[in-house]
Amino acid sequence: MFFFRIVMMSLRGLQTNLMRSLLAMLGVIIGVSAVVSAMSILSGAQKEIAERFESMGADQMIIATGSGRRQARHVSFDALKPEDADALIASCPLIIAAAPEFQNIAQVKHLQKNKQTQLLATTEAYSSMNDYQPAEGRFITREDDRAERKYCVLGYEIAGDLFGNLSAVGKRVKIDGQGFTVIGVMEKKGFLGFRQVDSQVIIPLSTGLKKLFGVKFVTMITAQAKDQELLDAAILQAKRSLRAEHRIRAGTPDDFQVFTREQAKEQVADFTQIFEIVLYSIAGISLVVGAIGIMNIMLVSVTERTREIGVRIAVGARRRDILTQFLLEAMVISCIGGIVGVVVGAAFADLLEQWTRILHTFTPPSAVLLALFMAAGVGIVSGIYPAIRAYNLDPVEALRYE
Amino acid sequence: MTVPKADDPTGLPVSAPNIVASPAGRSMIRVRGMTRVYRMGDATVHALSGVDLDIEAGEYVSITGQSGSGKSTFMHLLGCLDRPTAGTYELNGQLVTRMTDAEQARIRNKNIGFVFQTFNLINRTKAIDNVAIPLIYARERRTRDRAMKALEIVGLKHRWNHKPSEISGGERQRVAIARAIVNEPSIVLADEPTGNLDSRTGEQILDIFDRLNAAGTTIILVTHEMSVAARARRLIHMADGRIDADAPVTDALRTELLQSAVLGAAHFEGHVLTSSAAGIKNKKN
């Protein structure tokens, strides 16, 4: 009851000095909203990333160039060859499928419609391994690849963009100026791993390497193990096979790296943790600034109300009551700032989601709790010094104060 | 318990104060050798040098003296706002000088009501909230009714919803008195309560003190105005940190005081008192 009255009293005080109180709160509002929006974005991203990982098979490995170690600078980016995929199937009994991929950005044109989009050069295995099927027409075959045919399969969205409601199959499109025939349109899928495949155009691997990109390597190979349980053994086989294929001598590091869904998850987790630390540091700094702002206002308030403090002591306030009052007042300021900050932060994250349409945000209850705890902490830290000043006032002097 | 007073023009009820029975033979206020020394840089200032004083429950005492005579210091000490450098202070048989800060706060809250020259109301809150402040520190639950009752005693019930800036000086002082008496203290300490008011408004304030005193509250009033001092029933004069005169206000003394007030109190103050009170000075010793 006593605390409630004191809080009501300070609320009334804040009301009379509305502008000043708002300015004092500003730092906390900014700090808390930074924390809340950062946490919303991060946990939204983490949720999203987790979902994308689910779309990547647990029985798959990804082989990419580079050793994954920083010191291996001699490793070239063109170490992975399209033939490596065949070699994996041939020499690794535990690997049942492998899809080499080369990815680029390309300009796709049909009549007046022009789109810049993801171009993926791959093989037949890509469709079956990812359980990603054409909705219309057919996917690329081994034969298309061997003959380097200028065929393409459109993602669900890009087909709609270029052809509207009309059937795209059999139509001609230009990819980076070269004519291709559309042989299929894929089903609506959304994301496969981290790629938004609905706006992707797929062409046969050898057609892409020779006729469009003019290179003799691939960016990665996705390989599928016989069984999820056998993935680790399959990775060992794949490594041995690729070292032999690339003629790597014993003692020399790999010129490729193999990772699984679980490892990729960990890497992303490490990355988001760094991101988190940076965001929290920024939020921490703004909260410190906020605390200084409140402390400043509270010091002014204690000085201004010196006489009032004297009167309160004269009518029976204990020094501890005075301490409590000013401490609570600082906490009221910072907690209101905290609540406003939570609302602003959540709203900001929501707006970001609407503006970008890529970012998915999610404000976890833990973020709200953490933010309010921090606000209360800021209140205590910023209020304690002014409150002690008030506590130490001599009532006789305070009553004489002009 | 309420004590209506017949000759009171407002006819308002006055609450009986919290009078705690003193141990037999002991005065309500018993001050012995009270000394207060301030250290200002290298110099030491003896604001109060060994004051002895007894005040019984229900007395109406005014303390006069020129500025620097120690009367304000003495009042702060009586009000437990300050601690003496030496000497003892007993209130209702309790040794106040030995109390902790929190215990003294309780004394200020329950047994003493302060009225100041400059009212010292909190400007951003309504009259009723100002009156309720001592109740809050007393951890009272139902503050509104009691604050309202205190406002009724000073005749300001209708102004409860006004802020101090919206009412006159006299009304502000009445709110301040309501605040002082809301916890029904046994003593009201008033420091120049009419100093910032015109004489007619001042009279109204003094009327309230009369009524409070008639209902049993001990009034200790610090003033340098002789006309105000003349309202009391006992007059104490201080000079150089000592009590140099202590006399009951007889009709003769009252006339003399009022005359001196008309002629100019500042000039006559010390002279009139010492001459009048010479015969009865130190009668207690």
XYZ file of C-alpha atoms in Angstrom:
687
model
C 0.000 0.000 0.000
C 2.765 2.410 0.975
C 4.709 1.543 -2.173
C 1.599 1.921 -4.270
C 1.012 5.413 -2.883
C 4.601 6.381 -3.512
C 4.347 5.117 -7.091
C 1.104 7.050 -7.614
C 2.802 10.114 -6.172
C 5.711 9.851 -8.597
C 3.354 9.241 -11.518
C 1.622 12.491 -10.667
C 5.010 14.183 -10.496
C 5.936 12.838 -13.923
C 2.678 14.145 -15.304
C 3.478 17.685 -14.215
C 6.922 17.493 -15.821
C 5.749 15.555 -18.851
C 8.256 16.792 -21.423
C 11.181 16.374 -19.089
C 10.049 12.903 -18.092
C 9.720 11.876 -21.720
C 13.234 13.123 -22.465
C 14.537 11.223 -19.473
C 12.835 8.091 -20.730
C 14.128 8.435 -24.267
C 17.394 6.620 -23.675
C 15.641 3.678 -22.067
C 13.004 3.615 -24.796
C 15.714 3.479 -27.462
C 17.761 0.892 -25.600
C 14.846 -1.390 -24.811
C 13.322 -1.117 -28.265
C 16.750 -1.936 -29.737
C 16.916 -5.057 -27.586
C 13.367 -6.114 -28.375
C 13.573 -5.519 -32.116
C 17.001 -7.165 -32.292
C 15.687 -10.186 -30.414
C 12.587 -10.273 -32.587
C 14.638 -10.218 -35.755
C 17.126 -12.738 -34.431
C 14.625 -15.227 -33.133
C 12.579 -14.803 -36.298
C 15.703 -15.494 -38.328
C 16.626 -18.457 -36.149
C 13.174 -19.940 -36.541
C 13.363 -19.411 -40.259
C 16.842 -20.911 -40.480
C 15.708 -23.920 -38.463
C 12.807 -24.446 -40.861
C 15.097 -24.183 -43.889
C 17.440 -26.738 -42.409
C 14.485 -29.047 -42.055
C 13.904 -28.724 -45.804
C 17.459 -29.965 -46.339
C 17.640 -33.742 -46.031
C 19.160 -35.142 -42.870
C 20.760 -37.864 -44.995
C 22.538 -35.375 -47.252
C 26.019 -33.951 -47.293
C 27.167 -30.850 -49.071
C 30.577 -30.826 -50.672
C 31.995 -27.411 -51.468
C 35.362 -26.043 -52.472
C 37.768 -24.812 -49.837
C 39.148 -26.723 -46.898
C 37.071 -24.951 -44.344
C 40.329 -23.930 -42.702
C 41.623 -20.449 -42.989
C 45.293 -21.320 -43.404
C 44.613 -23.320 -46.562
C 44.840 -20.319 -48.834
C 46.333 -22.274 -51.688
C 43.020 -24.050 -52.274
C 41.498 -22.890 -55.510
C 37.836 -22.210 -56.021
C 37.685 -24.474 -59.043
C 38.692 -27.707 -57.296
C 35.313 -29.385 -57.662
C 34.693 -30.859 -61.104
C 31.409 -32.057 -62.541
C 32.950 -35.546 -62.938
C 33.440 -35.730 -59.167
C 29.740 -36.460 -58.758
C 29.976 -39.534 -60.988
C 33.119 -40.617 -59.177
C 31.302 -40.436 -55.828
C 28.523 -42.698 -57.067
C 30.981 -45.080 -58.670
C 33.415 -45.447 -55.762
C 31.257 -44.918 -52.661
C 28.789 -47.727 -52.028
C 27.077 -45.682 -49.297
C 26.287 -42.765 -51.617
C 23.233 -43.374 -53.734
C 22.868 -40.022 -55.477
C 24.889 -36.862 -56.136
C 23.912 -33.624 -57.797
C 26.621 -31.161 -58.898
C 25.485 -27.555 -58.998
C 26.646 -24.296 -60.494
C 24.778 -21.238 -59.541
C 24.673 -17.766 -61.023
C 22.473 -14.759 -61.601
C 20.994 -14.462 -65.069
C 18.680 -12.295 -67.111
C 15.631 -14.248 -68.305
C 13.494 -12.784 -71.060
C 10.247 -13.679 -72.772
C 8.832 -11.190 -75.256
C 8.721 -7.907 -73.344
C 9.068 -9.473 -69.920
C 12.489 -9.349 -68.421
C 13.569 -10.797 -65.092
C 16.845 -11.079 -63.289
C 16.887 -14.262 -61.307
C 18.803 -17.235 -59.922
C 20.075 -19.643 -62.529
C 20.983 -23.175 -61.435
C 22.858 -25.579 -63.654
C 22.481 -29.140 -62.329
C 21.585 -32.685 -63.214
C 18.652 -35.082 -63.100
C 19.477 -36.101 -59.496
C 18.610 -32.636 -58.130
C 14.867 -33.187 -58.539
C 14.653 -36.624 -56.986
C 17.123 -35.948 -54.151
C 15.212 -32.899 -52.991
C 11.790 -34.366 -53.673
C 11.172 -31.360 -55.915
C 9.006 -32.331 -58.859
C 7.759 -30.596 -62.022
C 4.105 -29.590 -61.889
C 3.963 -29.454 -65.662
C 6.192 -30.891 -68.367
C 9.325 -32.703 -67.219
C 12.637 -32.196 -65.432
C 16.108 -32.276 -67.027
C 17.306 -35.768 -67.950
C 20.736 -37.342 -68.235
C 20.236 -37.223 -71.978
C 19.599 -33.436 -71.985
C 22.821 -32.965 -70.053
C 24.943 -35.221 -72.251
C 23.656 -33.481 -75.399
C 24.093 -30.035 -73.844
C 20.581 -29.149 -74.887
C 19.338 -25.618 -74.423
C 16.394 -26.673 -72.311
C 15.227 -25.050 -69.119
C 12.819 -25.732 -66.260
C 11.166 -22.737 -64.619
C 10.382 -22.273 -60.960
C 6.727 -21.774 -60.072
C 6.973 -18.047 -59.511
C 9.216 -17.095 -62.422
C 6.896 -19.062 -64.760
C 4.004 -16.954 -63.505
C 6.021 -13.763 -63.875
C 6.912 -14.485 -67.488
C 3.840 -16.303 -68.758
C 1.028 -15.390 -66.430
C -1.717 -17.986 -66.577
C -0.553 -19.376 -69.909
C 1.315 -22.637 -70.090
C 5.049 -22.067 -70.385
C 5.978 -25.534 -71.607
C 7.280 -25.512 -75.161
C 7.752 -21.738 -75.174
C 11.037 -20.030 -75.870
C 12.900 -17.809 -73.413
C 16.194 -16.003 -73.628
C 18.703 -16.583 -70.847
C 21.552 -14.046 -70.955
C 20.795 -13.562 -74.636
C 20.719 -17.252 -75.620
C 17.538 -19.028 -76.692
C 16.222 -21.854 -74.486
C 13.125 -24.023 -74.687
C 10.988 -24.389 -71.567
C 10.477 -28.107 -70.947
C 8.842 -27.943 -67.535
C 7.497 -25.810 -64.695
C 8.271 -26.899 -61.143
C 5.801 -27.255 -58.286
C 5.494 -24.500 -55.706
C 8.096 -25.251 -53.056
C 9.255 -22.097 -51.295
C 12.680 -22.765 -49.888
C 15.096 -25.617 -50.479
C 17.923 -25.158 -48.049
C 18.630 -21.453 -48.264
C 17.507 -21.030 -51.831
C 14.140 -19.619 -52.754
C 13.608 -22.098 -55.571
C 10.276 -20.796 -56.866
C 11.985 -17.972 -58.737
C 14.867 -20.144 -59.893
C 15.540 -21.262 -63.482
C 17.176 -24.701 -63.883
C 19.242 -25.752 -66.918
C 21.351 -28.875 -67.653
C 24.766 -28.679 -65.966
C 26.945 -29.113 -69.057
C 24.836 -26.666 -71.080
C 25.396 -24.078 -68.357
C 29.117 -24.703 -67.850
C 30.023 -24.732 -71.544
C 27.544 -22.429 -73.222
C 26.708 -19.847 -70.563
C 29.412 -19.685 -67.914
C 32.444 -20.994 -69.780
C 33.927 -22.780 -66.759
C 34.955 -26.363 -65.943
C 34.076 -26.566 -62.274
C 31.010 -26.636 -60.040
C 30.264 -24.627 -56.891
C 29.022 -27.579 -54.858
C 27.879 -31.161 -54.943
C 24.990 -32.447 -52.856
C 25.298 -36.158 -52.129
C 22.802 -38.461 -50.512
C 23.726 -41.346 -48.234
C 21.939 -44.672 -48.335
C 20.582 -44.034 -44.862
C 20.686 -41.211 -42.352
C 22.449 -43.512 -39.879
C 25.197 -44.176 -42.400
C 25.856 -40.500 -43.181
C 29.126 -40.315 -41.242
C 30.482 -43.429 -42.928
C 29.364 -42.070 -46.293
C 31.247 -38.828 -45.614
C 34.432 -40.804 -44.941
C 33.977 -42.670 -48.220
C 33.315 -39.428 -50.075
C 36.438 -37.798 -48.678
C 38.629 -40.764 -49.580
C 37.141 -40.879 -53.027
C 37.568 -37.165 -53.711
C 41.161 -37.101 -52.388
C 41.965 -39.903 -54.838
C 40.124 -38.141 -57.638
C 41.933 -34.835 -56.942
C 45.271 -36.652 -56.510
C 45.915 -35.203 -53.094
C 49.033 -36.639 -51.473
C 48.978 -37.912 -47.913
C 49.662 -35.126 -45.423
C 48.255 -32.433 -47.709
C 44.904 -31.002 -46.618
C 41.668 -31.506 -48.559
C 40.833 -28.996 -51.285
C 37.146 -29.429 -50.523
C 34.935 -29.429 -47.469
C 32.071 -31.666 -46.517
C 29.350 -30.622 -44.149
C 26.027 -31.944 -43.050
C 22.841 -30.277 -41.999
C 23.830 -30.539 -38.336
C 27.224 -28.947 -38.923
C 25.734 -26.156 -40.982
C 23.274 -25.552 -38.198
C 26.096 -25.179 -35.714
C 27.931 -22.772 -37.986
C 24.856 -20.629 -38.358
C 24.331 -20.758 -34.615
C 27.900 -19.516 -34.118
C 27.258 -16.731 -36.561
C 24.001 -15.647 -34.982
C 25.716 -15.661 -31.617
C 28.261 -13.144 -32.869
C 25.403 -11.125 -34.277
C 23.647 -11.336 -30.935
C 26.711 -10.133 -29.015
C 27.063 -7.128 -31.307
C 23.389 -6.230 -30.980
C 23.384 -6.599 -27.227
C 26.484 -4.439 -26.928
C 24.731 -1.691 -28.853
C 21.620 -2.103 -26.738
C 23.762 -2.115 -23.598
C 25.428 1.139 -24.562
C 22.103 2.844 -25.209
C 20.808 1.590 -21.874
C 23.849 3.069 -20.137
C 23.104 6.344 -21.905
C 19.483 5.979 -20.803
C 20.552 5.408 -17.212
C 22.714 8.542 -17.307
C 19.746 10.496 -18.687
C 17.479 9.377 -15.864
C 20.176 9.974 -13.257
C 20.615 13.495 -14.564
C 16.906 14.241 -14.352
C 16.672 12.669 -10.907
C 19.567 14.807 -9.625
C 17.810 17.905 -10.931
C 14.614 16.701 -9.310
C 16.273 16.135 -5.928
C 17.765 19.633 -6.008
C 14.512 21.221 -7.109
C 12.562 19.435 -4.435
C 14.992 19.973 -1.584
C 12.356 21.882 0.369
C 9.752 19.251 -0.325
C 12.132 16.636 1.059
C 12.548 18.763 4.177
C 8.772 18.997 4.572
C 8.315 15.270 4.109
C 10.881 14.577 6.800
C 9.218 17.146 9.069
C 5.836 15.455 8.778
C 7.267 12.061 9.605
C 9.032 10.531 6.615
C 11.942 8.376 7.637
C 15.124 8.901 5.662
C 14.563 5.435 4.267
C 11.158 6.545 2.981
C 12.823 9.402 1.107
C 15.371 6.991 -0.359
C 12.566 4.650 -1.384
C 10.593 7.451 -2.935
C 13.341 8.692 -5.218
C 14.469 5.197 -6.093
C 10.915 4.214 -6.991
C 10.534 7.375 -9.002
C 13.581 6.528 -11.105
C 12.238 3.018 -11.524
C 8.829 4.305 -12.554
C 10.472 6.454 -15.234
C 12.619 3.651 -16.548
C 9.889 1.014 -16.363
C 7.484 3.210 -18.299
C 10.346 3.755 -20.738
C 10.809 -0.010 -20.816
C 7.159 -0.700 -21.572
C 7.122 1.942 -24.302
C 10.388 0.477 -25.595
C 8.904 -3.023 -25.787
C 5.928 -1.733 -27.775
C 8.120 0.376 -30.063
C 10.616 -2.470 -30.548
C 7.948 -5.051 -31.362
C 6.201 -2.613 -33.692
C 9.496 -1.792 -35.402
C 10.256 -5.482 -35.957
C 6.755 -5.939 -37.345
C 7.165 -2.985 -39.708
C 10.519 -4.353 -40.881
C 8.814 -7.626 -41.709
C 6.183 -5.810 -43.731
C 8.634 -3.572 -45.538
C 11.230 -6.147 -46.453
C 8.889 -9.089 -46.999
C 11.940 -11.328 -46.562
C 12.639 -10.891 -42.897
C 10.440 -12.882 -40.593
C 10.340 -11.596 -37.036
C 9.039 -13.078 -33.848
C 8.986 -11.308 -30.480
C 9.574 -13.993 -27.851
C 8.090 -13.447 -24.373
C 11.599 -13.859 -22.994
C 12.620 -10.703 -24.894
C 9.819 -8.736 -23.275
C 10.747 -10.039 -19.829
C 14.433 -9.373 -20.359
C 13.713 -5.853 -21.576
C 11.550 -5.058 -18.562
C 14.128 -6.508 -16.199
C 16.773 -4.364 -17.819
C 14.568 -1.296 -17.515
C 14.056 -1.975 -13.820
C 17.810 -2.461 -13.456
C 18.458 0.836 -15.201
C 16.004 2.438 -12.783
C 17.876 1.143 -9.751
C 21.291 2.023 -11.127
C 20.264 5.521 -12.178
C 18.125 6.208 -9.125
C 20.439 5.077 -6.374
C 22.838 8.018 -6.434
C 20.183 10.771 -6.544
C 18.188 8.887 -3.901
C 21.230 8.755 -1.618
C 21.674 12.489 -2.148
C 18.083 13.004 -1.012
C 18.624 10.563 1.869
C 21.582 12.556 3.148
C 19.875 15.951 3.124
C 19.764 17.705 6.473
C 16.070 18.465 7.071
C 16.757 21.821 8.712
C 18.909 22.918 5.772
C 16.380 21.490 3.334
C 13.551 23.497 4.897
C 15.558 26.699 4.513
C 16.489 25.935 0.891
C 15.318 28.573 -1.569
C -13.660 12.535 20.445
C -14.649 15.965 19.225
C -14.896 19.073 21.324
C -17.219 21.711 19.947
C -16.382 25.122 21.226
C -19.198 27.447 22.195
C -17.590 30.777 21.380
C -16.076 29.563 18.122
C -17.726 31.493 15.273
C -17.252 28.674 12.771
C -18.613 26.120 15.184
C -16.387 23.502 13.652
C -15.481 20.421 15.639
C -11.933 20.055 16.823
C -10.396 16.668 17.428
C -8.804 15.863 20.714
C -5.081 15.251 20.304
C -3.090 12.142 21.116
C -2.223 12.988 24.657
C -0.026 10.399 26.219
C -0.104 10.547 29.965
C 3.215 11.695 31.316
C 4.751 9.903 34.245
C 3.762 11.571 37.462
C 5.626 14.763 38.157
C 7.088 14.950 34.708
C 6.217 17.644 32.191
C 5.239 16.701 28.669
C 8.303 18.474 27.345
C 11.351 18.458 29.595
C 14.518 20.011 28.229
C 17.722 20.104 30.244
C 20.982 21.773 29.254
C 20.126 21.706 25.593
C 23.070 22.977 23.560
C 23.545 23.192 19.845
C 26.877 24.161 18.399
C 27.425 24.621 14.671
C 30.808 24.417 13.131
C 31.165 26.855 10.251
C 34.632 26.463 8.869
C 36.995 27.312 11.692
C 34.398 29.174 13.746
C 31.988 27.516 16.135
C 28.590 29.098 16.579
C 26.710 28.499 19.823
C 23.161 28.645 18.532
C 21.816 27.280 21.783
C 23.736 27.249 25.072
C 22.259 25.164 27.834
C 18.516 25.712 27.713
C 16.295 24.278 30.448
C 12.572 24.276 29.839
C 9.411 22.455 30.865
C 6.161 22.664 28.977
C 3.018 20.997 30.266
C 0.419 19.315 28.103
C -2.153 21.781 26.819
C -0.018 24.910 27.146
C 0.048 27.672 24.556
C 3.576 29.026 24.457
C 5.094 31.596 22.206
C 8.820 31.899 21.774
C 10.117 35.284 20.727
C 13.506 36.731 20.193
C 15.513 38.512 17.558
C 16.878 36.628 14.609
C 19.966 34.741 15.696
C 18.616 34.366 19.227
C 18.341 30.609 18.744
C 14.565 30.336 18.649
C 14.480 28.544 15.290
C 17.252 26.186 16.321
C 15.327 25.477 19.513
C 12.171 24.779 17.567
C 13.957 22.383 15.214
C 15.320 20.546 18.227
C 11.890 20.389 19.868
C 10.534 19.105 16.550
C 13.136 16.315 16.351
C 14.460 17.689 13.080
C 17.883 18.196 14.619
C 19.886 16.664 17.435
C 21.412 18.724 20.244
C 25.161 18.790 20.714
C 24.575 18.311 24.445
C 21.673 18.089 26.880
C 18.564 15.973 27.064
C 15.070 16.215 25.680
C 12.244 14.179 27.110
C 8.879 14.073 25.426
C 6.048 12.327 27.257
C 8.647 10.733 29.447
C 10.615 9.312 26.542
C 14.194 10.374 26.066
C 14.053 11.673 22.508
C 17.758 12.422 22.377
C 18.504 8.718 22.637
C 16.150 7.687 19.824
C 17.151 6.388 16.410
C 16.329 8.381 13.285
C 13.385 6.109 12.551
C 11.975 6.494 16.062
C 12.309 10.260 15.811
C 10.532 10.148 12.459
C 7.672 8.370 14.210
C 7.578 11.085 16.886
C 7.450 13.792 14.202
C 4.738 11.880 12.454
C 2.497 11.018 15.388
C 3.185 13.548 18.165
C 4.262 16.724 16.408
C 2.686 18.869 13.723
C 4.723 21.513 11.918
C 3.381 24.770 10.537
C 5.839 26.911 8.585
C 5.969 30.556 7.615
C 6.063 29.712 3.905
C 3.372 27.012 4.184
C 5.622 24.488 2.411
C 2.852 22.761 0.560
C 3.651 20.558 -2.415
C 2.401 22.617 -5.299
C 1.698 19.895 -7.811
C -0.792 18.044 -5.611
C -4.258 18.938 -4.393
C -5.018 20.246 -0.927
C -6.337 16.901 0.243
C -3.222 15.063 -0.967
C -1.031 17.558 0.843
C -2.985 16.981 4.035
C -2.735 13.201 3.609
C 1.088 13.093 3.399
C 1.662 12.426 7.135
C -0.933 9.629 6.960
C 0.987 8.012 4.114
C 4.177 7.990 6.162
C 2.146 6.617 9.082
C 1.198 3.754 6.721
C -2.466 4.535 7.254
C -4.835 2.790 4.909
C -7.835 5.089 4.809
C -6.303 8.513 4.319
C -9.043 10.334 2.488
C -11.628 10.521 5.250
C -9.139 11.649 7.828
C -7.596 14.244 5.545
C -11.069 15.518 4.779
C -11.829 15.752 8.479
C -8.655 17.768 9.086
C -9.630 20.124 6.267
C -13.055 20.484 7.888
C -11.456 21.534 11.177
C -9.620 24.394 9.440
C -12.782 25.265 7.508
C -11.451 24.323 4.079
C -13.449 21.212 3.266
C -14.801 22.868 0.128
C -11.284 23.507 -1.192
C -10.083 19.895 -0.993
C -9.782 19.559 -4.749
C -7.733 22.720 -5.285
C -4.018 22.939 -5.789
C -2.076 25.361 -3.571
C -1.626 27.732 -6.526
C -5.411 28.014 -6.829
C -6.092 29.228 -3.287
C -5.147 32.300 -1.225
C -2.244 32.570 1.194
C -4.475 32.249 4.237
C -6.122 29.190 2.766
C -2.725 27.682 2.036
C -1.714 28.143 5.649
C -4.956 26.524 6.741
C -4.180 23.541 4.485
C -0.757 23.427 6.122
C -2.406 23.408 9.566
C -4.717 20.610 8.438
C -1.601 18.678 7.399
C -0.033 19.373 10.798
C -3.032 18.080 12.749
C -4.153 15.216 10.534
C -2.392 12.654 12.733
C -3.855 14.325 15.833
C -0.515 15.259 17.372
C -0.164 16.409 20.963
C 2.051 19.339 19.948
C 1.800 21.804 17.099
C 5.026 23.675 16.370
C 4.472 26.821 14.342
C 7.352 28.887 12.976
C 6.159 32.428 12.150
C 2.838 31.059 10.897
C 1.449 34.522 10.158
C 4.675 35.999 8.804
C 3.572 35.808 5.177
C -0.029 36.843 5.772
C -1.850 40.126 6.202
C -3.049 40.844 9.729
C -6.698 39.934 9.123
C -5.808 36.553 7.593
C -3.237 36.111 10.345
C -6.001 36.555 12.916
C -7.971 33.714 11.328
C -4.945 31.441 11.544
C -4.421 32.380 15.198
C -8.104 31.666 15.835
C -7.536 28.146 14.625
C -4.587 27.782 17.014
C -6.816 29.010 19.835
C -9.383 26.380 19.031
C -6.802 23.637 18.772
C -5.373 24.686 22.122
C -8.824 24.767 23.676
C -9.288 21.169 22.530
C -6.101 20.182 24.334
C -3.330 20.500 21.770
C -0.125 22.049 23.028
C 0.851 24.965 20.802
C 4.401 26.249 20.562
C 4.585 29.282 18.361
C 7.786 30.997 17.278
C 7.298 34.604 16.280
C 8.877 38.020 16.431
C 5.516 39.780 16.187
C 4.380 40.899 19.628
C 0.719 40.938 18.635
C 1.032 37.275 17.722
C 2.966 36.464 20.870
C 0.224 38.120 22.911
C -2.206 35.377 21.871
C -0.263 32.788 23.841
C -0.686 32.104 27.530
C 2.998 31.853 28.197
C 5.762 33.879 26.692
C 9.375 32.823 26.358
C 11.980 35.247 25.182
C 15.319 34.121 23.871
C 18.574 35.945 23.331
C 22.043 34.639 22.520
C 20.949 31.028 22.652
C 19.452 31.319 26.111
C 16.013 31.816 27.571
C 16.200 35.226 29.212
C 12.537 35.591 30.117
C 9.745 33.128 30.726
C 6.445 34.475 31.962
C 2.711 33.794 31.851
C 0.883 36.240 29.614
C -1.102 38.314 32.071
C -3.549 40.958 30.996
C -1.001 43.620 31.834
C 1.692 41.960 29.774
C -0.738 41.446 26.909
C -1.588 45.139 26.849
C 2.057 46.024 26.911
C 2.823 43.604 24.108
C 0.021 44.932 21.940
C 1.191 48.473 22.536
C 4.694 47.624 21.577
C 3.320 45.904 18.472
C 1.611 49.135 17.493
C 4.691 51.246 18.214
C 7.060 48.917 16.409
C 7.950 45.554 17.760
C 11.468 45.400 16.458
C 12.621 48.292 18.593
C 10.783 47.494 21.777
C 10.783 43.756 21.708
C 13.629 42.936 24.031
C 13.202 45.954 26.246
C 9.499 45.545 26.973
C 9.801 41.913 27.759
C 12.757 42.046 30.019
C 11.274 44.917 32.011
C 7.899 43.228 32.322
C 9.097 39.786 33.015
C 11.954 40.744 35.270
C 9.984 40.041 38.414
C 8.953 36.548 37.495
C 11.987 35.573 35.502
C 13.514 32.285 36.534
C 10.681 31.700 38.965
C 11.105 27.978 38.398
C 14.574 27.843 39.765
